[in-house]
């Protein structure tokens, strides 16, 4: 055998054998279902797995299909604003997510509510458990000047 990039012979033992595969017996039309209300997990705020558990429609599994059909922006806005939106308080002085425990660096007088995906809130909390500070700065753009 020859290397594809250098076009030199490969100096190693290579085993060539038959690769078996099975055609998928299930069809895509059997997998499509949607339930408007259903059980959600308390930790991730996402729907539970399985059609038998009356799970809601979950688009994470169809992400590649949406990217292929160039409908990502429309579905992202719709799904983020419908399913995964979570209200948090962000301190504009220290750029941290507000929590009920007291904080040393500021007194939390300049907090405002913002809506972010719940999965992003979980990511920020996991990074803070690893001692990584994630500051969130909210920038308002009033005018856009293009030169």
mmCIF file of C-alpha atoms in Angstrom:
data_model
loop_
_atom_site.group_PDB
_atom_site.id
_atom_site.type_symbol
_atom_site.label_atom_id
_atom_site.label_comp_id
_atom_site.label_asym_id
_atom_site.label_seq_id
_atom_site.Cartn_x
_atom_site.Cartn_y
_atom_site.Cartn_z
ATOM 1 C CA UNK A 1 0.000 0.000 0.000
ATOM 2 C CA UNK A 2 1.027 3.581 -0.645
ATOM 3 C CA UNK A 3 0.600 6.660 1.524
ATOM 4 C CA UNK A 4 -1.938 9.087 0.052
ATOM 5 C CA UNK A 5 -0.019 12.264 0.930
ATOM 6 C CA UNK A 6 3.609 11.287 0.290
ATOM 7 C CA UNK A 7 2.944 8.590 -2.349
ATOM 8 C CA UNK A 8 5.625 6.399 -0.756
ATOM 9 C CA UNK A 9 5.124 2.740 0.171
ATOM 10 C CA UNK A 10 3.948 2.179 3.757
ATOM 11 C CA UNK A 11 6.453 0.048 5.647
ATOM 12 C CA UNK A 12 4.088 -1.717 8.027
ATOM 13 C CA UNK A 13 1.897 -4.787 8.082
ATOM 14 C CA UNK A 14 -1.573 -3.990 6.855
ATOM 15 C CA UNK A 15 -4.502 -6.360 7.200
ATOM 16 C CA UNK A 16 -7.082 -6.224 4.449
ATOM 17 C CA UNK A 17 -10.328 -8.083 5.047
ATOM 18 C CA UNK A 18 -14.010 -8.021 4.265
ATOM 19 C CA UNK A 19 -16.111 -5.392 6.032
ATOM 20 C CA UNK A 20 -19.659 -6.488 6.787
ATOM 21 C CA UNK A 21 -22.461 -3.988 7.085
ATOM 22 C CA UNK A 22 -26.191 -4.116 7.535
ATOM 23 C CA UNK A 23 -28.719 -1.913 5.825
ATOM 24 C CA UNK A 24 -30.827 0.027 8.275
ATOM 25 C CA UNK A 25 -34.207 -1.595 8.593
ATOM 26 C CA UNK A 26 -35.989 1.399 10.022
ATOM 27 C CA UNK A 27 -37.193 4.282 7.908
ATOM 28 C CA UNK A 28 -36.973 7.982 8.645
ATOM 29 C CA UNK A 29 -40.731 8.407 8.492
ATOM 30 C CA UNK A 30 -41.062 6.075 11.493
ATOM 31 C CA UNK A 31 -38.739 8.305 13.521
ATOM 32 C CA UNK A 32 -40.544 11.607 12.998
ATOM 33 C CA UNK A 33 -42.858 12.570 15.826
ATOM 34 C CA UNK A 34 -43.486 15.604 17.934
ATOM 35 C CA UNK A 35 -45.175 16.186 21.251
ATOM 36 C CA UNK A 36 -45.794 19.761 22.355
ATOM 37 C CA UNK A 37 -45.654 19.061 26.079
ATOM 38 C CA UNK A 38 -43.709 16.351 27.783
ATOM 39 C CA UNK A 39 -41.360 15.349 30.557
ATOM 40 C CA UNK A 40 -38.135 17.353 30.937
ATOM 41 C CA UNK A 41 -34.997 16.600 32.929
ATOM 42 C CA UNK A 42 -34.524 18.893 35.898
ATOM 43 C CA UNK A 43 -30.738 19.117 35.502
ATOM 44 C CA UNK A 44 -30.440 20.098 31.844
ATOM 45 C CA UNK A 45 -33.947 21.434 31.150
ATOM 46 C CA UNK A 46 -34.013 19.205 28.046
ATOM 47 C CA UNK A 47 -36.580 16.614 27.081
ATOM 48 C CA UNK A 48 -36.051 13.009 28.149
ATOM 49 C CA UNK A 49 -35.051 10.288 25.691
ATOM 50 C CA UNK A 50 -37.518 8.038 23.941
ATOM 51 C CA UNK A 51 -40.852 8.214 22.227
ATOM 52 C CA UNK A 52 -42.407 5.869 24.787
ATOM 53 C CA UNK A 53 -41.698 8.413 27.541
ATOM 54 C CA UNK A 54 -43.740 11.068 25.710
ATOM 55 C CA UNK A 55 -40.649 13.079 24.951
ATOM 56 C CA UNK A 56 -40.876 16.441 23.237
ATOM 57 C CA UNK A 57 -39.381 17.222 19.853
ATOM 58 C CA UNK A 58 -35.619 17.526 20.147
ATOM 59 C CA UNK A 59 -33.698 19.093 17.313
ATOM 60 C CA UNK A 60 -30.171 18.251 18.480
ATOM 61 C CA UNK A 61 -30.418 14.879 16.749
ATOM 62 C CA UNK A 62 -31.409 16.514 13.454
ATOM 63 C CA UNK A 63 -28.737 19.232 13.476
ATOM 64 C CA UNK A 64 -26.831 17.887 10.456
ATOM 65 C CA UNK A 65 -30.007 17.721 8.401
ATOM 66 C CA UNK A 66 -30.836 21.331 9.240
ATOM 67 C CA UNK A 67 -27.333 22.478 8.316
ATOM 68 C CA UNK A 68 -27.574 20.626 5.014
ATOM 69 C CA UNK A 69 -30.838 22.358 4.186
ATOM 70 C CA UNK A 70 -29.538 25.814 5.218
ATOM 71 C CA UNK A 71 -32.382 26.397 7.632
ATOM 72 C CA UNK A 72 -30.201 26.761 10.706
ATOM 73 C CA UNK A 73 -30.772 30.421 11.484
ATOM 74 C CA UNK A 74 -34.541 30.167 11.339
ATOM 75 C CA UNK A 75 -34.680 27.020 13.469
ATOM 76 C CA UNK A 76 -32.036 28.310 15.882
ATOM 77 C CA UNK A 77 -34.023 31.459 16.612
ATOM 78 C CA UNK A 78 -37.306 29.584 16.918
ATOM 79 C CA UNK A 79 -36.000 26.789 19.123
ATOM 80 C CA UNK A 80 -33.860 29.016 21.329
ATOM 81 C CA UNK A 81 -36.760 31.351 22.004
ATOM 82 C CA UNK A 82 -39.258 28.534 22.513
ATOM 83 C CA UNK A 83 -37.580 25.676 24.382
ATOM 84 C CA UNK A 84 -34.200 26.570 25.835
ATOM 85 C CA UNK A 85 -34.620 30.194 26.910
ATOM 86 C CA UNK A 86 -33.724 30.910 30.533
ATOM 87 C CA UNK A 87 -33.838 34.174 32.455
ATOM 88 C CA UNK A 88 -30.667 35.070 34.362
ATOM 89 C CA UNK A 89 -29.433 38.156 36.183
ATOM 90 C CA UNK A 90 -26.063 39.525 35.021
ATOM 91 C CA UNK A 91 -24.125 42.073 37.059
ATOM 92 C CA UNK A 92 -22.893 44.799 34.712
ATOM 93 C CA UNK A 93 -20.122 45.821 37.126
ATOM 94 C CA UNK A 94 -18.309 42.490 37.475
ATOM 95 C CA UNK A 95 -19.871 40.645 34.471
ATOM 96 C CA UNK A 96 -20.866 37.641 36.571
ATOM 97 C CA UNK A 97 -24.138 35.724 36.743
ATOM 98 C CA UNK A 98 -26.112 36.755 39.813
ATOM 99 C CA UNK A 99 -26.686 34.152 42.466
ATOM 100 C CA UNK A 100 -28.238 34.384 45.909
ATOM 101 C CA UNK A 101 -24.947 33.952 47.791
ATOM 102 C CA UNK A 102 -22.978 37.095 48.702
ATOM 103 C CA UNK A 103 -20.120 38.100 46.437
ATOM 104 C CA UNK A 104 -16.896 39.762 47.563
ATOM 105 C CA UNK A 105 -15.993 41.985 44.599
ATOM 106 C CA UNK A 106 -19.232 43.925 44.139
ATOM 107 C CA UNK A 107 -22.518 44.492 45.908
ATOM 108 C CA UNK A 108 -24.773 43.561 42.952
ATOM 109 C CA UNK A 109 -26.527 46.901 42.532
ATOM 110 C CA UNK A 110 -26.248 46.981 38.737
ATOM 111 C CA UNK A 111 -27.935 43.715 37.725
ATOM 112 C CA UNK A 112 -30.253 43.328 34.767
ATOM 113 C CA UNK A 113 -32.161 40.336 33.506
ATOM 114 C CA UNK A 114 -31.152 38.712 30.241
ATOM 115 C CA UNK A 115 -32.372 35.655 28.383
ATOM 116 C CA UNK A 116 -29.794 33.034 27.441
ATOM 117 C CA UNK A 117 -29.977 29.333 26.550
ATOM 118 C CA UNK A 118 -30.126 27.091 29.610
ATOM 119 C CA UNK A 119 -27.316 24.973 28.183
ATOM 120 C CA UNK A 120 -25.054 28.059 28.189
ATOM 121 C CA UNK A 121 -25.882 28.678 31.852
ATOM 122 C CA UNK A 122 -24.866 25.085 32.615
ATOM 123 C CA UNK A 123 -21.605 25.558 30.703
ATOM 124 C CA UNK A 124 -20.758 28.702 32.697
ATOM 125 C CA UNK A 125 -21.487 26.887 35.969
ATOM 126 C CA UNK A 126 -19.314 23.899 35.010
ATOM 127 C CA UNK A 127 -16.445 26.198 34.050
ATOM 128 C CA UNK A 128 -16.759 28.055 37.351
ATOM 129 C CA UNK A 129 -16.540 24.711 39.182
ATOM 130 C CA UNK A 130 -13.216 24.203 37.375
ATOM 131 C CA UNK A 131 -12.111 27.637 38.711
ATOM 132 C CA UNK A 132 -12.472 29.367 35.333
ATOM 133 C CA UNK A 133 -14.185 32.751 35.533
ATOM 134 C CA UNK A 134 -16.515 33.505 32.644
ATOM 135 C CA UNK A 135 -17.454 37.168 32.427
ATOM 136 C CA UNK A 136 -20.562 38.078 30.440
ATOM 137 C CA UNK A 137 -20.605 41.539 28.966
ATOM 138 C CA UNK A 138 -23.766 42.693 27.271
ATOM 139 C CA UNK A 139 -23.117 45.314 24.596
ATOM 140 C CA UNK A 140 -25.944 47.325 23.119
ATOM 141 C CA UNK A 141 -25.460 48.480 19.522
ATOM 142 C CA UNK A 142 -27.576 51.495 18.700
ATOM 143 C CA UNK A 143 -26.004 52.645 15.461
ATOM 144 C CA UNK A 144 -23.904 50.699 12.989
ATOM 145 C CA UNK A 145 -21.609 52.831 10.850
ATOM 146 C CA UNK A 146 -20.128 51.143 7.780
ATOM 147 C CA UNK A 147 -17.216 52.903 6.080
#
